Coordinates of N, CA, C and O and ligand atoms in Angstrom, one line a residue:
X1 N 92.9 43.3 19.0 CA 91.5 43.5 19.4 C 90.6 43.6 18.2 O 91.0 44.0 17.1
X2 N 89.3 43.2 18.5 CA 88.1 43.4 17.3 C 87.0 43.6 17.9 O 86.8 43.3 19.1
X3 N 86.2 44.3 16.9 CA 84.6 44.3 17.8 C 83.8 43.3 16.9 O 83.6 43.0 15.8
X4 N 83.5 43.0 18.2 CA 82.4 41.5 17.6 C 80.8 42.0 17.6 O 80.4 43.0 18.1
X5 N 80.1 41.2 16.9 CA 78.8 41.5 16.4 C 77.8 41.3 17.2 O 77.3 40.2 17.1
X6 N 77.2 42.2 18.3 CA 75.8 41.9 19.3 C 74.9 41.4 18.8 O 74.1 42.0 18.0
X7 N 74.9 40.5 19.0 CA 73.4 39.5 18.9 C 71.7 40.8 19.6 O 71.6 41.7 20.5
X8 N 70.8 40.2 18.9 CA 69.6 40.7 19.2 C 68.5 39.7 19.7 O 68.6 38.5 19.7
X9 N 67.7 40.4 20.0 CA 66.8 40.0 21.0 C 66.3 38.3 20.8 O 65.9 37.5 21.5
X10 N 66.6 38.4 19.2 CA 65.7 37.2 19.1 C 66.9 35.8 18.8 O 66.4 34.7 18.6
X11 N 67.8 36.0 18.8 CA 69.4 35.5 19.1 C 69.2 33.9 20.2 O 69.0 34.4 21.3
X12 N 69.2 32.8 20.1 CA 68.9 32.2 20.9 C 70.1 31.9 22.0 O 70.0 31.1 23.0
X13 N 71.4 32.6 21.9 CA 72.7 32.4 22.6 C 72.5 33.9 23.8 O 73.2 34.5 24.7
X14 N 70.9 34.2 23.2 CA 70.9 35.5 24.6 C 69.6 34.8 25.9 O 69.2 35.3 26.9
X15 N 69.2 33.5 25.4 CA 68.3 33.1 26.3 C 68.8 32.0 26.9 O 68.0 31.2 27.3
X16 N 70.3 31.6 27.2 CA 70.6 30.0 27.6 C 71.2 30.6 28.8 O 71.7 31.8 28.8
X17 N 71.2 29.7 30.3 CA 72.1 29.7 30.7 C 73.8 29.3 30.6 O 74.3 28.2 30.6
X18 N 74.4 30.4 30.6 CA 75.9 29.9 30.2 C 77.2 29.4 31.3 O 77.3 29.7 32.4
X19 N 77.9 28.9 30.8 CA 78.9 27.6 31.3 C 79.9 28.8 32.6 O 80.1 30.0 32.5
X20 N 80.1 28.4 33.2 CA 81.5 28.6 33.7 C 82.3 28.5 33.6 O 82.4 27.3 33.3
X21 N 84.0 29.4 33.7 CA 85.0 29.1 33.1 C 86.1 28.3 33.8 O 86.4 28.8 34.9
X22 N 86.5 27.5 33.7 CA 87.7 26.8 34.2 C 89.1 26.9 34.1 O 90.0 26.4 34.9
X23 N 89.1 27.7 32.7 CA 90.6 28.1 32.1 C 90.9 29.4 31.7 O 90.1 30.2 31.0
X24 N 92.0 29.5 32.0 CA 92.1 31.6 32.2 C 93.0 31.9 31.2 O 93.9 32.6 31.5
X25 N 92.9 31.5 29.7 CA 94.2 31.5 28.8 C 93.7 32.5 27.8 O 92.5 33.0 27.9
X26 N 94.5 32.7 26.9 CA 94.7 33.7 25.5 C 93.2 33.4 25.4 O 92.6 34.2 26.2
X27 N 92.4 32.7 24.8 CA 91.0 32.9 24.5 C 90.4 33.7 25.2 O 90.0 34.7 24.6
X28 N 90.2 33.6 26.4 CA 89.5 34.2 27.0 C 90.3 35.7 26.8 O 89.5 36.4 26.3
X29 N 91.2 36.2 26.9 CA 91.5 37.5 27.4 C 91.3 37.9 25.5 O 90.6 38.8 25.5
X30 N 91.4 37.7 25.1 CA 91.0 38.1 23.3 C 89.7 38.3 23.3 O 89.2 39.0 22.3
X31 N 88.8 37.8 24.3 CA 87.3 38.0 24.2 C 87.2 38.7 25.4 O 86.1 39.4 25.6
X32 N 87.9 38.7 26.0 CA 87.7 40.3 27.3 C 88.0 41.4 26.5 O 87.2 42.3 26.7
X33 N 89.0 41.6 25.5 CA 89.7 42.5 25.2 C 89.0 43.0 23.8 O 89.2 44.2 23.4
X34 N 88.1 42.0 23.2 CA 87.1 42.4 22.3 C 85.8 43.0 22.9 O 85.3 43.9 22.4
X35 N 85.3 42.3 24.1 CA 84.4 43.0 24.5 C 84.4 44.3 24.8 O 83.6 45.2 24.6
X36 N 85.7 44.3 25.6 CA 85.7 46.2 25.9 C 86.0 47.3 24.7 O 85.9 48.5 24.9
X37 N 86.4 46.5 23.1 CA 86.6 47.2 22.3 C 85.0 47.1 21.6 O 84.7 48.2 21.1
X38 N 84.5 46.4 21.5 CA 83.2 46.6 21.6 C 81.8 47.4 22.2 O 80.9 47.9 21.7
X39 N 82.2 47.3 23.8 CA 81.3 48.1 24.2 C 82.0 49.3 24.2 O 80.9 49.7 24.5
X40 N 82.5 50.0 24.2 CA 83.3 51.4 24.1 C 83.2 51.8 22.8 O 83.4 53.0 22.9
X41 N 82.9 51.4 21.5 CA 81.9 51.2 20.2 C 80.6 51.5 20.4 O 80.2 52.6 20.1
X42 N 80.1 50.8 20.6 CA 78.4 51.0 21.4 C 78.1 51.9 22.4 O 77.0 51.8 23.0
X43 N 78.8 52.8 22.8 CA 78.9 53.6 24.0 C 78.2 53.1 24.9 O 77.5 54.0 25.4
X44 N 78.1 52.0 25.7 CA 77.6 51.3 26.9 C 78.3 51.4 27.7 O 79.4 51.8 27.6
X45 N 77.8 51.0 28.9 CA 78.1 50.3 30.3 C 78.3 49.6 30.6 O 78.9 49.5 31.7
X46 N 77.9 48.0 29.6 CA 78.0 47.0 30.1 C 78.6 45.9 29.0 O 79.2 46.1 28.0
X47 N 78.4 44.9 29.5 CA 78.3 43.9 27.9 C 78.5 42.2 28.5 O 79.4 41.9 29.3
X48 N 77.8 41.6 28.2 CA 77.9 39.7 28.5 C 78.6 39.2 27.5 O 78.4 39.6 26.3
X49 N 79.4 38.2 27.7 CA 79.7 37.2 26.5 C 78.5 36.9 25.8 O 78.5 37.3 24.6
X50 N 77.4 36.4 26.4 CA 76.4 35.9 25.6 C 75.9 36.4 24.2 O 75.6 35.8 23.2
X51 N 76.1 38.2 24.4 CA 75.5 38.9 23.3 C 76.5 39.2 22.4 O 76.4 40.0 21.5
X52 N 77.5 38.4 22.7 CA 78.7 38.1 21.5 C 78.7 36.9 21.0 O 79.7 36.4 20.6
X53 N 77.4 36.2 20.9 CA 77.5 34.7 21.2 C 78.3 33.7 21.5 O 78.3 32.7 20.7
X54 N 79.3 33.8 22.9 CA 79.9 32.7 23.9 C 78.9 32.7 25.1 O 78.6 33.6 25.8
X55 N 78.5 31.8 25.1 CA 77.8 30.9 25.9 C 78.2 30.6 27.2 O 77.7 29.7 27.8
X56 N 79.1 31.4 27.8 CA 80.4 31.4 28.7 C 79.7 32.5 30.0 O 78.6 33.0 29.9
X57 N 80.4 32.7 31.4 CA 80.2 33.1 32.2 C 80.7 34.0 32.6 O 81.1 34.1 33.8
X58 N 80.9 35.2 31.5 CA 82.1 36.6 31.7 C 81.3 37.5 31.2 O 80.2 37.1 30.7
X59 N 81.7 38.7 31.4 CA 80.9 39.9 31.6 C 81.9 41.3 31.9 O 83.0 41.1 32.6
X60 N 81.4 42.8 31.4 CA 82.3 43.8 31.7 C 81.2 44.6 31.9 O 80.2 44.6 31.3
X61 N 81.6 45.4 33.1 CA 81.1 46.5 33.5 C 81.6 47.8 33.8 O 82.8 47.8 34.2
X62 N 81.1 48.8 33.5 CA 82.0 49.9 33.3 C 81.7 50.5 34.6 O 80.6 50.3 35.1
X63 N 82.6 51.4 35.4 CA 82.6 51.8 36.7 C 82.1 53.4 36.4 O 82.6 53.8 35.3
X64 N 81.3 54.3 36.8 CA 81.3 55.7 36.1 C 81.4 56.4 37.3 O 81.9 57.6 37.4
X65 N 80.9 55.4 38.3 CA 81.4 56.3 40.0 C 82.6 56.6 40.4 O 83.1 56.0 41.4
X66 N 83.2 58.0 39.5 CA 84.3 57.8 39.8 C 84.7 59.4 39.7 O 84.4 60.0 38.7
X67 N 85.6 60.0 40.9 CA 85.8 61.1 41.0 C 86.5 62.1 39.7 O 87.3 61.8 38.9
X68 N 85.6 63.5 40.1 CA 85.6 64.3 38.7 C 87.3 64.3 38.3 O 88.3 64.3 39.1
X69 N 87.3 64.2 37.1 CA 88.5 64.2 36.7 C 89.3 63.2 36.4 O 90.4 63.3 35.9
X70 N 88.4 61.8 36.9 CA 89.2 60.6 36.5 C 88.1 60.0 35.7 O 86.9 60.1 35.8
X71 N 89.0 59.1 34.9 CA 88.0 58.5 33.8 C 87.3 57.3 34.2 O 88.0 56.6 35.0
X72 N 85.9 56.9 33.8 CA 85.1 55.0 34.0 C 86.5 54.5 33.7 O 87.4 54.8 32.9
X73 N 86.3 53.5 34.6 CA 86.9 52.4 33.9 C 86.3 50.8 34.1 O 85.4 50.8 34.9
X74 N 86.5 49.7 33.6 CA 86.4 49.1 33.3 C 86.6 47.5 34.3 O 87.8 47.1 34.4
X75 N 85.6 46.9 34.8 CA 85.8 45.7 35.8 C 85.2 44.5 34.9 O 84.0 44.3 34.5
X76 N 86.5 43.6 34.6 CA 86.1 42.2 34.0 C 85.4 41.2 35.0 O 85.4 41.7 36.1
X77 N 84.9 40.3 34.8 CA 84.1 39.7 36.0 C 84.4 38.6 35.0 O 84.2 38.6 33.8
X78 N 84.8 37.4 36.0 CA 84.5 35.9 35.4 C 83.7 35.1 36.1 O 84.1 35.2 37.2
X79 N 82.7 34.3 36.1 CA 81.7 33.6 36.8 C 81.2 34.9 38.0 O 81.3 34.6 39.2
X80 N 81.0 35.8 37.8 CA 80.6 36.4 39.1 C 79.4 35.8 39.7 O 78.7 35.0 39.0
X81 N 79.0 36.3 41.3 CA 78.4 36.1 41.7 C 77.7 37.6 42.7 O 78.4 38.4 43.3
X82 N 76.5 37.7 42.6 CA 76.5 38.7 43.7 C 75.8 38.2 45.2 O 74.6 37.9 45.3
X83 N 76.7 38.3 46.2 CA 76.6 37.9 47.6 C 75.9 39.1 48.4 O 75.2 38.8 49.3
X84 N 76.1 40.3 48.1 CA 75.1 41.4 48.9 C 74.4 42.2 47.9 O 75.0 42.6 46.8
X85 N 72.8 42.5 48.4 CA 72.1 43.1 47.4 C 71.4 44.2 48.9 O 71.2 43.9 50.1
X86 N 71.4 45.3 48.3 CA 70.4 46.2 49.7 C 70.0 47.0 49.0 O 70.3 47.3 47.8
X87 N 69.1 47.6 49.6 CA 68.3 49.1 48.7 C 67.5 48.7 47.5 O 67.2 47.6 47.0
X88 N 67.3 50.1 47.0 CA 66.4 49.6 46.2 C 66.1 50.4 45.4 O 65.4 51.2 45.9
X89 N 66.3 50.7 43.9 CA 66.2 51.7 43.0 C 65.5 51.2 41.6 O 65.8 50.2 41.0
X90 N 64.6 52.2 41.2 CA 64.2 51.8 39.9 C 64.0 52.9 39.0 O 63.4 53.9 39.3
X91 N 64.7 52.8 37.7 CA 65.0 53.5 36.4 C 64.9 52.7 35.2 O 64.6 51.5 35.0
X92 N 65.2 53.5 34.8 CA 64.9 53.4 32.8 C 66.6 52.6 32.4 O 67.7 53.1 32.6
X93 N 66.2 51.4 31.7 CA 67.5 50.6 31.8 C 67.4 50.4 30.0 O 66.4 50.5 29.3
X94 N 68.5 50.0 29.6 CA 68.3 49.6 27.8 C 68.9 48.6 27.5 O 68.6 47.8 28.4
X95 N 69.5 48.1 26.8 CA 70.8 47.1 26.3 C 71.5 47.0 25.4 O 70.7 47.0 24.5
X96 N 72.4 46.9 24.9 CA 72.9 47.0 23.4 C 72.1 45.5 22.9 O 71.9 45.3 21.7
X97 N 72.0 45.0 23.4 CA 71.3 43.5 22.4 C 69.6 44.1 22.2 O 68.9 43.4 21.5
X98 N 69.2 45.3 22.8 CA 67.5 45.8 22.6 C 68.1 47.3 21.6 O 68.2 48.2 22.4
X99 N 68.4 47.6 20.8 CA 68.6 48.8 20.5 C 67.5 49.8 20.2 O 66.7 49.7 19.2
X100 N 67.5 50.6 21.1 CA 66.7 51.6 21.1 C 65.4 51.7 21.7 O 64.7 52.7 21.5
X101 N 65.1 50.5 22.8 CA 64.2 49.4 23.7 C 64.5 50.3 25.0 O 65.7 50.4 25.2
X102 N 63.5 51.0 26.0 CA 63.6 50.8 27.4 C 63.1 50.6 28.4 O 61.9 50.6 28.1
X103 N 63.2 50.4 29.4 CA 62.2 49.7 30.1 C 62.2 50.3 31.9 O 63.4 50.7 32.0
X104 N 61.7 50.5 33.0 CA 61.4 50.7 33.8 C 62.0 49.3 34.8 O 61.2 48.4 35.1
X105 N 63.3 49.0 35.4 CA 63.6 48.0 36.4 C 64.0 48.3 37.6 O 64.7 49.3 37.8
X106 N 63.6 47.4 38.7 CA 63.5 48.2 40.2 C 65.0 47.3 40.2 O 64.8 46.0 40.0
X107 N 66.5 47.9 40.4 CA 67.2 46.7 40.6 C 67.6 47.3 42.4 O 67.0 48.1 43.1
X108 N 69.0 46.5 42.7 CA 69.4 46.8 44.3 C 70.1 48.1 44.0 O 70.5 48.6 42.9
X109 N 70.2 48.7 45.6 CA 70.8 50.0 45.5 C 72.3 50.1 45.4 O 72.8 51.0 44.7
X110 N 72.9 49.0 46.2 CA 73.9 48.5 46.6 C 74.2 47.4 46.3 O 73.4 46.7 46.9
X111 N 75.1 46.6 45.6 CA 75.7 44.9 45.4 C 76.9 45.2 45.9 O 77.2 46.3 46.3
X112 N 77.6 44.2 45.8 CA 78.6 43.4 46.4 C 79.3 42.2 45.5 O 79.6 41.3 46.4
X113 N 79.6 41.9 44.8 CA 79.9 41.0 43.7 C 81.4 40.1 43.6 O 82.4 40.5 43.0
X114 N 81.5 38.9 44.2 CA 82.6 38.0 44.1 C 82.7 37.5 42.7 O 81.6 37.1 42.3
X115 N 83.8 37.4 41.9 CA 84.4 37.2 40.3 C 85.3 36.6 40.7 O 85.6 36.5 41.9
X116 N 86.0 36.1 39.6 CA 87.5 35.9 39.1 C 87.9 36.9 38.2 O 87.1 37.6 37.7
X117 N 89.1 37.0 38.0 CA 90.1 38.1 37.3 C 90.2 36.9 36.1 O 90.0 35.7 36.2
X118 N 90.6 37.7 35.0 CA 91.3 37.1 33.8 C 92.3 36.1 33.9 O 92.7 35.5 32.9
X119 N 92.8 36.0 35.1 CA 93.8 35.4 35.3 C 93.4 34.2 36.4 O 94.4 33.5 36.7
X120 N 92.1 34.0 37.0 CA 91.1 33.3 37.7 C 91.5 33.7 38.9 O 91.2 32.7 39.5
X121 N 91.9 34.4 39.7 CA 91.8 35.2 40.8 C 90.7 35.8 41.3 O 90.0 36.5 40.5
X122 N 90.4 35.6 42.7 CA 89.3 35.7 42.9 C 89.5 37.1 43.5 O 90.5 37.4 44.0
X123 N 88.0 38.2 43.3 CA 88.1 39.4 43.8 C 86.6 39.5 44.0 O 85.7 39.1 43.3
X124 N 86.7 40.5 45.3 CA 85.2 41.7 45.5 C 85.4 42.7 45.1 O 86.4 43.2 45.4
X125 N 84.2 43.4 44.3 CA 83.7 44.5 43.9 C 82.5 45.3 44.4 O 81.7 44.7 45.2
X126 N 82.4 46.2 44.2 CA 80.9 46.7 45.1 C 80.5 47.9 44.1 O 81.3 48.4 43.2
X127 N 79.1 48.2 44.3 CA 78.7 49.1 43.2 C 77.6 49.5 43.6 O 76.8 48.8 44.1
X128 N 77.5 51.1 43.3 CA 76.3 51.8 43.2 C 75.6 52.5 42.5 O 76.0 53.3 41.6
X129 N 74.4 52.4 42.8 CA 73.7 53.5 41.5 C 74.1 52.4 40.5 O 74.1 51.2 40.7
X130 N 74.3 53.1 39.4 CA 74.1 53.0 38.0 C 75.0 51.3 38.0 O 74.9 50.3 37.3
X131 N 75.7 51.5 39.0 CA 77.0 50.2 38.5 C 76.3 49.1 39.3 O 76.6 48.0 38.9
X132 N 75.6 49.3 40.4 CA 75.0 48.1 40.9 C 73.8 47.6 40.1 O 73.2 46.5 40.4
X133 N 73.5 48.5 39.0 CA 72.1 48.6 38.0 C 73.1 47.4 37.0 O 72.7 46.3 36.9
X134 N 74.4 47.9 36.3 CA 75.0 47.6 35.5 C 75.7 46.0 35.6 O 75.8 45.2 34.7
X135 N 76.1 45.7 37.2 CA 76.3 44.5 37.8 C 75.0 43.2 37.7 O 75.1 42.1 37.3
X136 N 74.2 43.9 38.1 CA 72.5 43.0 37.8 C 72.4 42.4 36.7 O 72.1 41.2 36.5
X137 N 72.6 43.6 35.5 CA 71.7 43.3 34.5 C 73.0 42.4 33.8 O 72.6 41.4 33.2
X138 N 74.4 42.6 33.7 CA 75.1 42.0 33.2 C 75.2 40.6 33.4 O 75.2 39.7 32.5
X139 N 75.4 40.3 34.8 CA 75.0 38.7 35.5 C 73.5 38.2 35.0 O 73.4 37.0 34.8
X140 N 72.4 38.9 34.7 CA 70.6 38.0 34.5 C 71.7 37.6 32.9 O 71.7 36.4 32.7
X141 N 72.2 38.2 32.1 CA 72.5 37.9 31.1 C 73.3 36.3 31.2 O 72.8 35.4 30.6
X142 N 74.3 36.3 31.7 CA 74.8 35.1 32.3 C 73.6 34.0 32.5 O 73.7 32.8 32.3
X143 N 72.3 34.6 33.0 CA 71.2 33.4 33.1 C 70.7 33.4 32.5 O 69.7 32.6 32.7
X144 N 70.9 34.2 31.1 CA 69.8 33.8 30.0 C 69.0 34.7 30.6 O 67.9 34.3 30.3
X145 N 68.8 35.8 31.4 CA 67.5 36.6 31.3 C 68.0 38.1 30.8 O 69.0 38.6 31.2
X146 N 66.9 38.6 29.9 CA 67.4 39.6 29.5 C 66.1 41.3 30.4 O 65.0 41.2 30.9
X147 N 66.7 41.9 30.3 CA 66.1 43.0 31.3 C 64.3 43.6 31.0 O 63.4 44.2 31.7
X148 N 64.4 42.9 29.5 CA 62.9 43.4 28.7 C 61.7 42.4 30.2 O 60.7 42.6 30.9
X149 N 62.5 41.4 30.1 CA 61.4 40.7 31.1 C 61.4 40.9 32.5 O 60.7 40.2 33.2
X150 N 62.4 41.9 32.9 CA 62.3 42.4 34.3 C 61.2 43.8 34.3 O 60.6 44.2 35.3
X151 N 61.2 44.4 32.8 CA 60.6 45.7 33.3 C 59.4 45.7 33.9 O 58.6 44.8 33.7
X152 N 59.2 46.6 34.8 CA 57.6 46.7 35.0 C 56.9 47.4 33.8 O 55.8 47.3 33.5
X153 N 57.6 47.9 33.5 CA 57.2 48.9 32.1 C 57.9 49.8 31.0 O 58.7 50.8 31.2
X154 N 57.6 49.4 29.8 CA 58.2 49.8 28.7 C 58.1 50.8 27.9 O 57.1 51.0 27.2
X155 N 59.1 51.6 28.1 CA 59.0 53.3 27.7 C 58.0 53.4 26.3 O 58.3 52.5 25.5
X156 N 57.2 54.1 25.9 CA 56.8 54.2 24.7 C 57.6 55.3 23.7 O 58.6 55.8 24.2
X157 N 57.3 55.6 22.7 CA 58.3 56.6 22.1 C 58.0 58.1 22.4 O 58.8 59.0 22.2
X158 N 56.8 58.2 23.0 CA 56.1 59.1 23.5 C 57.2 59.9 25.1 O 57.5 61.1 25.4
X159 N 57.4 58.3 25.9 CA 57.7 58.6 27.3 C 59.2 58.8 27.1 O 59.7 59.8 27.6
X160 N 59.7 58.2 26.6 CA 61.6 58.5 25.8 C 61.6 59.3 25.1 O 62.5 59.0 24.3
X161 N 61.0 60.7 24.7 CA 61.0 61.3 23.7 C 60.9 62.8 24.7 O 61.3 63.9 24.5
X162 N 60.0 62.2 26.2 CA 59.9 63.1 26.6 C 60.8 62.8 27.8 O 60.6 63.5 28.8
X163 N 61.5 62.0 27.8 CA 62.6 61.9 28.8 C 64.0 62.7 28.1 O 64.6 63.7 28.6
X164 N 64.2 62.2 27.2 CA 65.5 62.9 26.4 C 64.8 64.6 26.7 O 65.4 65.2 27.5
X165 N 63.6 65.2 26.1 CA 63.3 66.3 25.9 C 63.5 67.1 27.5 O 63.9 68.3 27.7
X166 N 63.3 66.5 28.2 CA 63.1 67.5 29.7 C 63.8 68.4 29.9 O 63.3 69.5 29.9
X167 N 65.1 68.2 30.2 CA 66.4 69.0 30.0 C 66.9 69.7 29.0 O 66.3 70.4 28.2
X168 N 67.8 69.4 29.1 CA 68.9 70.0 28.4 C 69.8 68.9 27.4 O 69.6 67.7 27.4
X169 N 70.7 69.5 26.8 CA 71.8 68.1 26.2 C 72.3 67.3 27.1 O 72.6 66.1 26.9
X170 N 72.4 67.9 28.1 CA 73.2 66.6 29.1 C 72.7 66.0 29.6 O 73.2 65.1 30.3
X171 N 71.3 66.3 29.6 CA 70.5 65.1 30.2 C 70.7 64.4 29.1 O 71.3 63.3 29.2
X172 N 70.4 64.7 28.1 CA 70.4 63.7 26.8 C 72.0 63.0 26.7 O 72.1 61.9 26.1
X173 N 72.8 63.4 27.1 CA 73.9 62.3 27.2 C 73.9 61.5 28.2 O 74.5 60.4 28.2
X174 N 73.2 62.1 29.2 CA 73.6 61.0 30.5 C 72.5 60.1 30.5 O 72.5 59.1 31.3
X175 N 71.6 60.4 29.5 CA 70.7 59.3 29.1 C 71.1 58.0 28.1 O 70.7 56.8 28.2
X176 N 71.8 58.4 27.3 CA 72.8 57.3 26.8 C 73.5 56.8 27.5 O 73.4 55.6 27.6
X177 N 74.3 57.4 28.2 CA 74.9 56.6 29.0 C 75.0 55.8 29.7 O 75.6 54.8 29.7
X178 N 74.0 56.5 30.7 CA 73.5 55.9 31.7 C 72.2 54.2 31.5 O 71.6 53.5 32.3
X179 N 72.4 54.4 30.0 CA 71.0 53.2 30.0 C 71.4 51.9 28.7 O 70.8 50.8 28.4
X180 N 72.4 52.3 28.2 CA 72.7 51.0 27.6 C 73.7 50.6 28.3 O 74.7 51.2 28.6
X181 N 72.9 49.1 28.6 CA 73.8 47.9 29.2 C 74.0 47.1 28.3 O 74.6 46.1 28.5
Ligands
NI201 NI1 72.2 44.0 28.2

């Protein structure tokens, strides 16, 4: 495994739509297996091929809804698709390709998401809260859209300064956490 280098905003392999995969071999799982050693680097949630620049239609999202005592773990998605969207939530979202960028996006409450596995097997996933936030923003990446052009509005340093401040430290961690995709 290696960690590969995130592309930034102004990166043109973060604005294309990217290919779908057809073949499920060593390439690919060397670039699944870099991305998760990458975003686990970046302390994120999320990560696209794109912002590794492959041009490709894979993505990792990290699960956090997950009972006390067990750890996130980690759902590869190949060409996903999301087939159910309901509800309706809007928060403070970031990216590892915007470092230090946030923005205000209304995503669904609830998805539903058909992939292939690394191995091109097809599966459903479902996600809430944060992971249906995390499912969204990972797939717009797959289309070339990055989340800065979903926000309704972009934190100033003023409103992130007083979002970290409100609480306590753990607000301040679950604010990292919770906001790079
Ligand atoms: Ni992102």
């Amino acid at each position: 495994m290696a960690l590969r280098n995130v592309l930034t905003d102004e990166n043109p392999a973060l604005h294309k739509v990217c290919r779908p995969y057809t073949e499920f071999g060593p390439r690919l799982h060397q670039l699944l297996d870099d991305m998760i050693e990458t975003l686990i680097d970046a302390d994120g949630v999320g990560i696209a091929a794109p912002q590794v620049g492959i041009i490709r239609r894979a993505c990792i999202v990290m699960e956090t809804n997950v009972a006390e005592g067990e750890e996130p773990y980690f759902i590869e998605l190949i060409n996903p698709e999301i087939v159910l969207a309901e509800g309706e939530q809007e928060g403070a979202e970031g990216c590892l390709s915007f470092p230090g960028r946030f923005g205000i996006v209304c995503r669904p409450e609830h998805v539903v998401v058909k992939a292939l596995d690394r191995n091109g097997e097809p599966f459903e996933v479902e996600g809430h809260g944060l992971t249906a936030r995390a499912f969204c923003h990972e797939i717009d990446h797959l289309d070339g859209v990055v989340f800065v052009e979903k926000a309704t509005h972009m934190l100033t340093d003023e409103e992130l300064a007083q979002l970290r401040g409100d609480d306590d430290e753990d607000a301040d961690e679950e604010l990292d956490g919770e906001t790079a995709e």
